[in-house]
Every structure is written in C-alpha cells, then in structure tokens.
Amino acid sequence: MLLRGIREIKWCYFADSKYIIIFMKSEHDMTKGSITRHIIAYAIPMILGNILQLTYNAVDSIIISKYIGENALAAVSTSNPIMTIMILGASGVGMGASIIISRLYGAGQRDEVKKEFSTTLIFGVFFSLLVFILGFLCSGIILNSINTPADVFHEALVYLRIMFVGFLFTFQYNIMSNCLRGIGNSKSPVIFLGISCVINVCLDLLFVARLGMGVVGAGLATVIAEFISVILTVIYIFTRVPIFKLGSKEWVVDKPLLKKTVSFGFMTALQQAAQPIGKIFIQSAINAQGIVAMGAFNAVCRVDDFACIPAQSIGSGIMTGTAQNRGAGDYKRVNRTLRQGFIIGLFYFPLICSVTLLFRAPIAKALSPKDSALMVSMAVAALGVKAWVFSLATVVNAIQGHFRGMGKMNIVLISTILQIGLRALIVYMWVPSMGIVAEAYGTFIGWSAQTVFEYGLYFYLRRNYGKSDMKA
C-alpha cells in the first residue's frame, strides 16, 4: 500500500460501532471534521520526525568523535552554531509561507496558493544562492570572529564551506516541507527526513569510518543526504500534490505575497533565534560553575529536548489548523482549535512527568561519565523540578501555535524574549548559590510569565475576531 503513495495509507478503527476511516491524503483540510483527530494526526509524524532528527544528531556526533577524534568533533561543533542561525532563517521563511498557504487553502483560494508556492520557491533559490556565495567566501572571517582555535581552524573552515554548499538544499527542503504542512500534510516531510537521516548515517560510516575522509567525508555525507531529500520532495510534490503543480505560466513572483512571506519569516526567525541566544547566556553562567555542573546541565538539556517535542508538534498542528480556519472565516473553530490542542497537551503532561520522575536517575547515569556521582545527583535534582515544569511547555506551545496561525508574529517574538530573558536573569542570580536546579526554577518562572502574557492577550483580542480579522 505504501508503494502506491502516502495518500492511500488508511488508518482504520472501531468507535461506537461505526467504522471510521481517515485517509492520509497529500492535502489535509482542517476546516472540517474532528479538530482533535486533525491535531493528533498532524502532530504524530512531527513528533517522530523530531525524535529521529535528535537521534541522528547524537549518532553523527558519536561516529565523528569515535573515528576522527576530538579535534574533528570540535571543528564540527564550532560550525554548528553558525549553521543553526542559517537554518533558523530557512525555517523562518518556510513557516511564513506555511501560515500564508494555510490561510489561503482554508479560504479555498487555490490559485493564490499556487502563487505563494511559486513566489516562495523562486525567492528561496536566489536567497540561498546569495547566502551560499557570501558564506563560502567569508567562512574564514566568520570562524575568526568566534575565536576558533588554531589547531582546529583548517578542519572547521573546510567543514563550514561544505555546509554552505549544503545550505542550498537545506533551504529548499525547509520551504517545500513547510508548504506541505501548510495544506495539512505533515507526514510526507517526515518520510523524506527519515530517508535522508538513514542515508546520512550510512554515508558517514562509509566516508568517515571506512574511507577515512575525516571532516570532508562527514560534510559530504550531510550534503548528499540533503540533496536526496530535496529531490524526493520535488518528485513527490510535482507528481502527488495537484495544488502545487505549476504550469509554465504559473512560475511567478507575487510582490504582495513575497512581502508578507518575508515579513512573517523575519519575525519568526528573530523569535526562534531569541531562544538559542538566551541559552548561550544561560550556558555561560552554568559553565562558570565548573565541569561537573556543565555535564549535569548537558544531561538535563538532552531530556528537555526530547520531552518538549510533543508539545512543539501539537503547537504546529494548532498553528496550521488555526490558519486554515482563519482563512475560512470560521472563528468559532479557530478558538476550538486552541482549546482542543490545549486539552491534548494536558493529557500528554502526566505521561512525560511520570516518566521523567521514575527514570531520572538511570537517564542521568546513562548521560554521565562513569564515577560521576556528583554530576548524576545534580542532574537528578534538576530533573525532579523539570518534570513538573514540562506542563507549561504544552500550555505555551499551544498559545504560540494559535498566534502564529493568526499571523501575530510580534506577540510570539515579544513573549519569547520575555521568557528567555527572565530565565537568563534568574540563572545568573541563583545558580551560584543553588546550582543548576536554579535553571529549572528559572524555566518555570519564564514560562509562567509567558503564559500569563500570551493568554491575557488572547482573551483580550479574541473579542474582535472576525471584526478586525486581527490584521498582521
């Protein structure tokens, strides 16, 4: 069945003696039917994809450190923050396009959906080419500006330049996968991501472990895998997604749509960048406490990354559902989408809280070196607090998904700056006396402030839904 196309996969089950079938089509109209099932069906593939990506990142680091040593790992690690910033730009533009496409799709404006898709693709080609040229030429200057050590500079330079080549493909994949999510298709991008990750690991083992190509092999493995993911996405879109099939006269750049896409993308990129920038300040405060605190905090962060994936994925489902229903002018369903997504998130919280509390000790031991009892105890203490804080992750991501879907990117940006700013301030004030557990309390206070700010605005603004249409 899978070989005949994703849109033919069926999920069947019995409920109230009625045989219900949900078809996983290339398009997913979230303006009709059960909101709960729509959000769950949208979120599950994203959860799997994000877990897969985190797992791949860990495996990639293990292969590099085992077969080419600490210097190569340091060279790759030095380049990663730079590429993270580039990817934030790509995902920002992609999310901007996704919101606009969702809105147009919900309104039934198929021709406008094609214009937005065409506009975003053409812009993406020229923008990624510009970034590639500037990045490739300025790689040395960039590495010098972040004080890259001399003994890893050459390897870091080679790897970073290869990554800028790969950015040409990363950007296009981000755009196309977000456009697919805009029409409710969150499954296909995950399949292509999974194929890409498997290819990347296999090529890492071939180029790095077998052929001894060092960081060049690691970089080439990533670029080839990214290229394949783009090719698979292009083939799928132009053969299986009718709404994105473009005729020769449909390749156009619509200036108003481009302006709105770039505006949404810029605000989203700023919001996404605020979080890692804030975490740099938090990390610096943790680093001042010594190697043991650094190791314990790293273990907590790994758990944090996995624990927040479902909340983030549910938030993405709320964003798409909200944008589609806003486009359809159904503001009652817009509010119901937030409410149902919120409830789904609350059902998830007891599970992640219980798992974290029950398994925090073995998890901390697994992520810590041998004979590091102090590191383990610090991580266990912090995870004991974080387990309860995870409830706020579902609450915050739900309302952020809503505001993104409504096009209120400025609210998301301001609230994120408020949240991460408070966290960083508390870490600097409390960590020296309390240890890394202070970061968990800081997360609780930051997310609480963000929750009060965003939900307060929501209840104030929703009175005008359908009147002012909450113009972005």
Short mmCIF file of C-alpha atoms in Angstrom, two decimals:
data_model
loop_
_atom_site.label_atom_id
_atom_site.label_comp_id
_atom_site.label_asym_id
_atom_site.label_seq_id
_atom_site.Cartn_x
_atom_site.Cartn_y
_atom_site.Cartn_z
CA MET A 1 0.00 0.00 0.00
CA LEU A 2 2.84 2.41 0.89
CA LEU A 3 4.38 1.92 -2.56
CA ARG A 4 1.20 3.26 -4.13
CA GLY A 5 1.62 6.58 -2.33
CA ILE A 6 1.21 8.09 1.07
CA ARG A 7 -2.22 9.43 0.26
CA GLU A 8 -3.55 5.87 0.04
CA ILE A 9 -2.48 4.84 3.54
CA LYS A 10 -5.50 4.21 5.75
CA TRP A 11 -5.95 4.30 9.48
CA CYS A 12 -8.99 2.28 10.47
CA TYR A 13 -10.56 1.67 13.85
CA PHE A 14 -13.92 1.00 15.50
CA ALA A 15 -15.67 3.67 17.59
CA ASP A 16 -19.29 3.49 18.76
CA SER A 17 -19.85 0.57 16.35
CA LYS A 18 -19.06 2.82 13.41
CA TYR A 19 -16.23 2.10 11.04
CA ILE A 20 -14.22 5.30 10.73
CA ILE A 21 -11.55 5.79 8.08
CA ILE A 22 -9.11 8.64 7.96
CA PHE A 23 -7.31 8.94 4.64
CA MET A 24 -3.83 10.37 4.83
CA LYS A 25 -4.00 12.43 1.67
CA SER A 26 -1.50 14.78 0.13
CA GLU A 27 -3.84 17.56 1.33
CA HIS A 28 -5.50 17.73 4.72
CA ASP A 29 -8.42 20.13 5.13
CA MET A 30 -8.57 21.06 8.83
CA THR A 31 -11.65 23.27 8.42
CA LYS A 32 -13.99 20.26 8.65
CA GLY A 33 -14.30 17.19 10.82
CA SER A 34 -12.91 16.39 14.27
CA ILE A 35 -10.38 19.00 15.42
CA THR A 36 -8.88 16.58 17.94
CA ARG A 37 -8.20 13.92 15.28
CA HIS A 38 -6.78 16.56 12.93
CA ILE A 39 -4.29 17.81 15.52
CA ILE A 40 -3.25 14.31 16.61
CA ALA A 41 -2.86 13.11 13.00
CA TYR A 42 -0.77 16.21 12.25
CA ALA A 43 1.38 16.07 15.40
CA ILE A 44 2.35 12.37 15.46
CA PRO A 45 4.51 12.46 12.29
CA MET A 46 6.21 15.65 13.51
CA ILE A 47 6.97 14.02 16.86
CA LEU A 48 8.52 11.03 15.12
CA GLY A 49 10.48 13.27 12.77
CA ASN A 50 11.90 15.45 15.55
CA ILE A 51 12.88 12.42 17.63
CA LEU A 52 14.53 10.95 14.55
CA GLN A 53 16.46 14.18 13.96
CA LEU A 54 17.71 14.34 17.56
CA THR A 55 18.70 10.67 17.44
CA TYR A 56 20.55 11.20 14.17
CA ASN A 57 22.45 14.19 15.62
CA ALA A 58 23.61 12.03 18.52
CA VAL A 59 24.70 9.18 16.22
CA ASP A 60 26.50 11.62 13.91
CA SER A 61 28.49 13.05 16.85
CA ILE A 62 29.37 9.54 18.06
CA ILE A 63 30.69 8.50 14.63
CA ILE A 64 32.79 11.65 14.25
CA SER A 65 34.25 11.50 17.77
CA LYS A 66 34.99 7.77 17.54
CA TYR A 67 36.61 7.67 14.10
CA ILE A 68 38.24 11.10 13.66
CA GLY A 69 38.83 12.27 17.20
CA GLU A 70 38.24 15.25 19.45
CA ASN A 71 39.72 17.88 17.11
CA ALA A 72 37.36 16.91 14.30
CA LEU A 73 34.40 16.90 16.69
CA ALA A 74 35.44 20.35 17.94
CA ALA A 75 35.71 21.60 14.32
CA VAL A 76 32.23 20.33 13.51
CA SER A 77 30.82 21.69 16.79
CA THR A 78 32.33 25.11 16.04
CA SER A 79 30.49 25.24 12.72
CA ASN A 80 27.15 24.04 14.09
CA PRO A 81 26.02 27.31 15.76
CA ILE A 82 26.70 29.17 12.50
CA MET A 83 24.62 26.72 10.51
CA THR A 84 21.91 26.82 13.19
CA ILE A 85 21.50 30.54 12.50
CA MET A 86 21.26 29.84 8.77
CA ILE A 87 18.69 27.11 9.32
CA LEU A 88 16.65 29.45 11.54
CA GLY A 89 16.44 31.82 8.58
CA ALA A 90 15.31 28.99 6.29
CA SER A 91 12.73 27.68 8.75
CA GLY A 92 11.51 31.23 9.38
CA VAL A 93 10.79 31.83 5.69
CA GLY A 94 9.28 28.34 5.44
CA MET A 95 6.98 28.92 8.40
CA GLY A 96 5.92 32.28 6.98
CA ALA A 97 4.98 30.57 3.72
CA SER A 98 3.23 27.78 5.63
CA ILE A 99 0.98 30.23 7.51
CA ILE A 100 0.03 32.10 4.34
CA ILE A 101 -0.62 28.88 2.41
CA SER A 102 -2.75 27.53 5.27
CA ARG A 103 -4.83 30.69 5.29
CA LEU A 104 -5.32 30.71 1.51
CA TYR A 105 -6.03 26.98 1.49
CA GLY A 106 -8.67 27.35 4.19
CA ALA A 107 -10.26 30.16 2.17
CA GLY A 108 -10.39 27.91 -0.89
CA GLN A 109 -8.16 30.24 -2.93
CA ARG A 110 -6.29 27.54 -4.87
CA ASP A 111 -4.80 29.94 -7.44
CA GLU A 112 -3.39 32.12 -4.67
CA VAL A 113 -1.90 29.02 -3.01
CA LYS A 114 -0.01 28.31 -6.23
CA LYS A 115 1.19 31.92 -6.39
CA GLU A 116 2.50 31.75 -2.84
CA PHE A 117 4.22 28.42 -3.51
CA SER A 118 5.83 29.74 -6.70
CA THR A 119 6.85 33.02 -5.06
CA THR A 120 8.47 31.28 -2.10
CA LEU A 121 10.37 28.77 -4.26
CA ILE A 122 11.78 31.43 -6.59
CA PHE A 123 12.74 33.68 -3.67
CA GLY A 124 14.32 30.68 -1.92
CA VAL A 125 16.57 29.88 -4.88
CA PHE A 126 18.00 33.39 -5.10
CA PHE A 127 18.24 33.89 -1.34
CA SER A 128 20.02 30.58 -0.73
CA LEU A 129 22.43 31.32 -3.59
CA LEU A 130 23.27 34.67 -2.00
CA VAL A 131 23.84 33.10 1.41
CA PHE A 132 25.98 30.36 -0.15
CA ILE A 133 28.24 32.82 -2.01
CA LEU A 134 28.69 35.17 0.95
CA GLY A 135 29.10 32.32 3.42
CA PHE A 136 31.61 30.40 1.30
CA LEU A 137 33.74 33.50 0.74
CA CYS A 138 33.54 34.74 4.32
CA SER A 139 33.89 31.42 6.17
CA GLY A 140 37.38 32.25 7.41
CA ILE A 141 36.30 35.66 8.69
CA ILE A 142 33.31 34.11 10.47
CA LEU A 143 35.45 31.48 12.21
CA ASN A 144 38.00 34.09 13.27
CA SER A 145 35.25 36.26 14.70
CA ILE A 146 34.17 33.48 17.09
CA ASN A 147 37.77 32.77 18.20
CA THR A 148 38.11 29.33 16.61
CA PRO A 149 41.32 27.68 17.98
CA ALA A 150 44.20 27.45 15.52
CA ASP A 151 44.56 23.66 15.87
CA VAL A 152 41.03 23.07 14.54
CA PHE A 153 40.70 26.12 12.27
CA HIS A 154 41.53 24.39 8.96
CA GLU A 155 39.15 21.48 9.55
CA ALA A 156 36.42 23.86 10.72
CA LEU A 157 36.92 26.02 7.60
CA VAL A 158 36.62 23.03 5.24
CA TYR A 159 33.57 21.68 7.03
CA LEU A 160 31.81 25.07 7.18
CA ARG A 161 32.31 25.69 3.46
CA ILE A 162 30.85 22.28 2.65
CA MET A 163 27.90 23.10 4.91
CA PHE A 164 27.27 26.32 2.98
CA VAL A 165 27.02 24.19 -0.17
CA GLY A 166 24.50 22.02 1.63
CA PHE A 167 22.53 25.11 2.63
CA LEU A 168 21.37 25.38 -0.99
CA PHE A 169 19.46 22.14 -0.46
CA THR A 170 18.56 22.66 3.22
CA PHE A 171 16.78 25.89 2.39
CA GLN A 172 14.69 24.36 -0.39
CA TYR A 173 13.74 21.35 1.74
CA ASN A 174 12.62 23.63 4.58
CA ILE A 175 10.50 25.69 2.22
CA MET A 176 8.84 22.75 0.50
CA SER A 177 8.24 20.76 3.69
CA ASN A 178 6.64 23.81 5.34
CA CYS A 179 4.47 24.37 2.27
CA LEU A 180 3.27 20.77 2.55
CA ARG A 181 2.48 21.33 6.22
CA GLY A 182 0.51 24.41 5.19
CA ILE A 183 -2.01 22.16 3.41
CA GLY A 184 -2.05 19.82 6.41
CA ASN A 185 0.46 17.25 5.11
CA SER A 186 2.93 16.71 7.96
CA LYS A 187 3.64 13.07 7.09
CA SER A 188 5.48 13.24 3.79
CA PRO A 189 8.26 15.57 5.03
CA VAL A 190 8.94 13.15 7.88
CA ILE A 191 9.31 10.22 5.48
CA PHE A 192 11.81 12.17 3.36
CA LEU A 193 13.63 13.31 6.51
CA GLY A 194 13.85 9.71 7.70
CA ILE A 195 15.29 8.54 4.39
CA SER A 196 17.77 11.42 4.48
CA CYS A 197 18.90 10.58 8.04
CA VAL A 198 19.44 6.90 7.21
CA ILE A 199 21.44 7.83 4.09
CA ASN A 200 23.47 10.32 6.10
CA VAL A 201 24.42 7.74 8.74
CA CYS A 202 25.30 5.15 6.08
CA LEU A 203 27.46 7.66 4.21
CA ASP A 204 29.11 8.74 7.48
CA LEU A 205 30.09 5.14 8.12
CA LEU A 206 31.37 4.79 4.53
CA PHE A 207 33.21 8.11 4.16
CA VAL A 208 34.41 8.59 7.74
CA ALA A 209 34.78 5.11 9.24
CA ARG A 210 35.64 3.10 6.10
CA LEU A 211 37.43 5.54 3.78
CA GLY A 212 38.93 7.81 6.45
CA MET A 213 37.88 11.05 4.74
CA GLY A 214 37.65 12.98 8.02
CA VAL A 215 35.50 16.11 8.26
CA VAL A 216 35.33 16.26 4.47
CA GLY A 217 33.56 12.89 4.48
CA ALA A 218 31.23 13.99 7.28
CA GLY A 219 30.34 17.15 5.37
CA LEU A 220 29.83 15.36 2.06
CA ALA A 221 27.59 12.77 3.72
CA THR A 222 25.35 15.56 5.01
CA VAL A 223 25.22 17.42 1.70
CA ILE A 224 24.42 14.29 -0.33
CA ALA A 225 21.67 13.29 2.10
CA GLU A 226 20.19 16.82 1.95
CA PHE A 227 20.29 16.77 -1.84
CA ILE A 228 18.44 13.44 -1.93
CA SER A 229 15.77 14.75 0.47
CA VAL A 230 15.19 17.74 -1.84
CA ILE A 231 14.92 15.52 -4.94
CA LEU A 232 12.44 13.19 -3.21
CA THR A 233 10.35 16.15 -2.03
CA VAL A 234 10.31 17.72 -5.52
CA ILE A 235 9.26 14.44 -7.14
CA TYR A 236 6.52 13.91 -4.58
CA ILE A 237 5.15 17.47 -4.83
CA PHE A 238 5.04 17.60 -8.61
CA THR A 239 3.57 14.10 -9.02
CA ARG A 240 1.33 13.69 -5.96
CA VAL A 241 0.23 17.18 -4.85
CA PRO A 242 -2.04 18.71 -7.52
CA ILE A 243 -2.40 22.04 -5.74
CA PHE A 244 1.36 22.63 -6.05
CA LYS A 245 1.71 21.54 -9.69
CA LEU A 246 2.82 24.65 -11.57
CA GLY A 247 2.39 25.20 -15.28
CA SER A 248 4.94 27.21 -17.26
CA LYS A 249 2.90 30.40 -16.85
CA GLU A 250 2.37 29.85 -13.12
CA TRP A 251 6.02 30.40 -12.16
CA VAL A 252 5.58 33.97 -10.94
CA VAL A 253 6.68 36.21 -8.08
CA ASP A 254 3.74 37.94 -6.45
CA LYS A 255 5.19 41.03 -4.74
CA PRO A 256 2.48 41.46 -2.04
CA LEU A 257 2.74 37.77 -1.11
CA LEU A 258 6.54 37.94 -1.12
CA LYS A 259 6.47 40.96 1.17
CA LYS A 260 4.16 39.20 3.62
CA THR A 261 6.18 35.97 3.49
CA VAL A 262 9.46 37.76 4.20
CA SER A 263 7.80 39.77 6.98
CA PHE A 264 6.41 36.65 8.67
CA GLY A 265 9.68 34.81 8.05
CA PHE A 266 11.82 37.58 9.51
CA MET A 267 9.74 37.80 12.68
CA THR A 268 9.72 34.02 13.06
CA ALA A 269 13.49 33.80 12.56
CA LEU A 270 14.01 36.50 15.20
CA GLN A 271 11.74 34.66 17.62
CA GLN A 272 13.49 31.34 17.03
CA ALA A 273 16.91 33.00 17.34
CA ALA A 274 15.99 34.61 20.67
CA GLN A 275 15.79 31.21 22.34
CA PRO A 276 19.30 29.91 21.44
CA ILE A 277 20.85 33.34 22.07
CA GLY A 278 19.32 33.35 25.55
CA LYS A 279 20.55 29.82 26.11
CA ILE A 280 24.10 30.94 25.31
CA PHE A 281 23.92 33.34 28.27
CA ILE A 282 22.44 30.60 30.43
CA GLN A 283 25.18 28.19 29.36
CA SER A 284 27.88 30.74 30.20
CA ALA A 285 26.51 31.06 33.75
CA ILE A 286 26.44 27.26 34.10
CA ASN A 287 29.98 26.96 32.70
CA ALA A 288 31.27 29.24 35.47
CA GLN A 289 30.23 26.54 37.98
CA GLY A 290 32.72 24.03 36.60
CA ILE A 291 32.87 20.84 34.55
CA VAL A 292 30.58 18.81 36.84
CA ALA A 293 27.80 21.39 36.56
CA MET A 294 28.32 21.58 32.79
CA GLY A 295 27.97 17.81 32.43
CA ALA A 296 24.88 17.67 34.63
CA PHE A 297 23.25 20.54 32.73
CA ASN A 298 24.02 18.83 29.42
CA ALA A 299 22.17 15.71 30.63
CA VAL A 300 19.17 17.83 31.66
CA CYS A 301 19.14 19.59 28.28
CA ARG A 302 19.07 16.27 26.42
CA VAL A 303 15.98 15.21 28.39
CA ASP A 304 14.49 18.68 27.87
CA ASP A 305 14.93 18.39 24.09
CA PHE A 306 13.04 15.10 23.87
CA ALA A 307 10.37 15.99 26.43
CA CYS A 308 9.30 19.18 24.63
CA ILE A 309 8.97 17.59 21.17
CA PRO A 310 5.28 16.54 21.56
CA ALA A 311 4.31 19.98 22.90
CA GLN A 312 6.05 21.69 19.97
CA SER A 313 4.42 19.33 17.47
CA ILE A 314 0.96 19.90 18.94
CA GLY A 315 1.64 23.63 18.69
CA SER A 316 2.45 23.24 15.00
CA GLY A 317 -0.83 21.38 14.47
CA ILE A 318 -2.70 24.21 16.21
CA MET A 319 -0.89 26.75 14.01
CA THR A 320 -1.94 25.04 10.75
CA GLY A 321 -5.49 24.41 11.92
CA THR A 322 -5.85 27.99 13.13
CA ALA A 323 -4.51 29.45 9.87
CA GLN A 324 -6.78 27.28 7.72
CA ASN A 325 -9.87 28.12 9.77
CA ARG A 326 -8.99 31.79 9.84
CA GLY A 327 -8.80 31.67 6.05
CA ALA A 328 -12.24 30.05 6.02
CA GLY A 329 -13.55 32.80 8.32
CA ASP A 330 -14.65 30.27 10.96
CA TYR A 331 -13.56 31.98 14.18
CA LYS A 332 -15.53 29.66 16.43
CA ARG A 333 -13.46 26.81 15.03
CA VAL A 334 -10.30 28.91 15.46
CA ASN A 335 -10.98 29.14 19.19
CA ARG A 336 -11.97 25.48 19.38
CA THR A 337 -8.68 24.51 17.72
CA LEU A 338 -6.74 26.19 20.53
CA ARG A 339 -8.98 24.65 23.17
CA GLN A 340 -8.74 21.12 21.78
CA GLY A 341 -4.98 21.38 21.27
CA PHE A 342 -4.62 22.64 24.84
CA ILE A 343 -6.55 19.64 26.16
CA ILE A 344 -4.47 17.19 24.10
CA GLY A 345 -1.32 18.73 25.56
CA LEU A 346 -2.60 18.37 29.11
CA PHE A 347 -3.23 14.66 28.56
CA TYR A 348 0.41 14.33 27.48
CA PHE A 349 1.80 16.05 30.59
CA PRO A 350 1.13 13.27 33.19
CA LEU A 351 2.93 10.80 30.93
CA ILE A 352 6.14 12.82 30.49
CA CYS A 353 6.10 13.93 34.12
CA SER A 354 5.81 10.34 35.38
CA VAL A 355 8.48 9.01 33.00
CA THR A 356 10.91 11.76 33.97
CA LEU A 357 10.36 11.25 37.71
CA LEU A 358 10.60 7.46 37.50
CA PHE A 359 13.63 7.24 35.22
CA ARG A 360 15.59 10.43 36.00
CA ALA A 361 18.31 8.54 37.89
CA PRO A 362 19.08 5.92 35.18
CA ILE A 363 18.80 8.60 32.49
CA ALA A 364 21.27 10.84 34.34
CA LYS A 365 23.67 7.91 34.80
CA ALA A 366 23.45 6.98 31.12
CA LEU A 367 24.27 10.55 30.07
CA SER A 368 27.13 10.99 32.55
CA PRO A 369 30.68 9.56 32.64
CA LYS A 370 31.49 6.69 34.99
CA ASP A 371 32.32 7.52 38.61
CA SER A 372 30.50 10.86 38.43
CA ALA A 373 28.13 10.56 41.38
CA LEU A 374 28.03 14.31 41.99
CA MET A 375 27.15 15.02 38.36
CA VAL A 376 24.37 12.43 38.47
CA SER A 377 22.94 13.80 41.72
CA MET A 378 22.89 17.35 40.31
CA ALA A 379 21.11 16.19 37.15
CA VAL A 380 18.60 14.13 39.16
CA ALA A 381 17.75 17.11 41.37
CA ALA A 382 17.22 19.39 38.37
CA LEU A 383 15.10 16.81 36.53
CA GLY A 384 12.95 16.41 39.63
CA VAL A 385 11.88 20.05 39.19
CA LYS A 386 11.81 20.00 35.38
CA ALA A 387 9.39 17.05 35.36
CA TRP A 388 6.67 19.35 36.75
CA VAL A 389 7.71 22.31 34.60
CA PHE A 390 7.03 20.33 31.40
CA SER A 391 3.30 21.00 31.94
CA LEU A 392 3.93 24.61 30.94
CA ALA A 393 5.59 23.53 27.69
CA THR A 394 2.25 22.24 26.42
CA VAL A 395 0.44 25.40 27.57
CA VAL A 396 2.97 27.78 25.99
CA ASN A 397 3.31 25.94 22.68
CA ALA A 398 -0.48 25.77 22.29
CA ILE A 399 -0.97 29.54 22.54
CA GLN A 400 2.11 30.25 20.40
CA GLY A 401 0.74 27.97 17.68
CA HIS A 402 -2.52 29.92 17.85
CA PHE A 403 -0.88 33.34 17.48
CA ARG A 404 1.32 32.13 14.63
CA GLY A 405 -1.74 30.82 12.85
CA MET A 406 -3.43 34.18 13.34
CA GLY A 407 -0.37 35.95 11.90
CA LYS A 408 0.50 37.73 15.18
CA MET A 409 4.22 37.01 14.98
CA ASN A 410 5.07 40.11 17.03
CA ILE A 411 3.27 38.68 20.07
CA VAL A 412 5.21 35.42 19.78
CA LEU A 413 8.51 37.33 19.48
CA ILE A 414 7.86 39.62 22.46
CA SER A 415 6.68 36.78 24.71
CA THR A 416 9.71 34.63 23.83
CA ILE A 417 12.11 37.48 24.65
CA LEU A 418 10.26 37.96 27.96
CA GLN A 419 10.50 34.26 28.79
CA ILE A 420 14.15 33.67 27.90
CA GLY A 421 15.19 36.98 29.42
CA LEU A 422 13.69 36.06 32.79
CA ARG A 423 15.26 32.61 32.64
CA ALA A 424 18.72 34.03 31.93
CA LEU A 425 18.38 36.63 34.72
CA ILE A 426 17.33 34.04 37.30
CA VAL A 427 20.13 31.70 36.28
CA TYR A 428 22.72 34.45 36.77
CA MET A 429 21.22 35.37 40.16
CA TRP A 430 20.50 31.93 41.62
CA VAL A 431 22.88 29.37 40.07
CA PRO A 432 25.95 30.43 42.11
CA SER A 433 24.10 29.58 45.35
CA MET A 434 21.58 26.93 44.24
CA GLY A 435 23.39 25.08 41.45
CA ILE A 436 21.83 24.02 38.15
CA VAL A 437 18.45 23.34 39.79
CA ALA A 438 18.04 27.12 39.62
CA GLU A 439 17.78 26.83 35.83
CA ALA A 440 14.73 24.57 36.28
CA TYR A 441 13.09 27.15 38.55
CA GLY A 442 14.05 29.85 36.06
CA THR A 443 12.33 27.88 33.30
CA PHE A 444 9.18 27.65 35.43
CA ILE A 445 9.14 31.39 36.12
CA GLY A 446 9.92 32.30 32.49
CA TRP A 447 7.27 30.02 31.03
CA SER A 448 4.75 31.16 33.65
CA ALA A 449 5.30 34.82 32.72
CA GLN A 450 4.97 33.92 29.02
CA THR A 451 1.73 32.02 29.73
CA VAL A 452 0.15 34.94 31.61
CA PHE A 453 1.22 37.44 28.93
CA GLU A 454 0.01 35.43 25.91
CA TYR A 455 -3.25 34.09 27.33
CA GLY A 456 -4.08 37.53 28.69
CA LEU A 457 -3.67 38.97 25.20
CA TYR A 458 -5.66 36.10 23.70
CA PHE A 459 -8.72 36.71 25.87
CA TYR A 460 -8.48 40.43 25.17
CA LEU A 461 -8.06 40.12 21.39
CA ARG A 462 -10.49 37.32 20.63
CA ARG A 463 -13.42 39.67 21.21
CA ASN A 464 -12.53 41.27 17.89
CA TYR A 465 -12.08 38.04 15.92
CA GLY A 466 -13.96 38.33 12.67
CA LYS A 467 -14.29 42.12 13.05
CA SER A 468 -10.78 43.46 12.60
CA ASP A 469 -9.68 39.97 11.44
CA MET A 470 -6.60 40.58 13.63
CA LYS A 471 -4.63 42.03 10.74
CA ALA A 472 -0.97 41.10 10.95
#
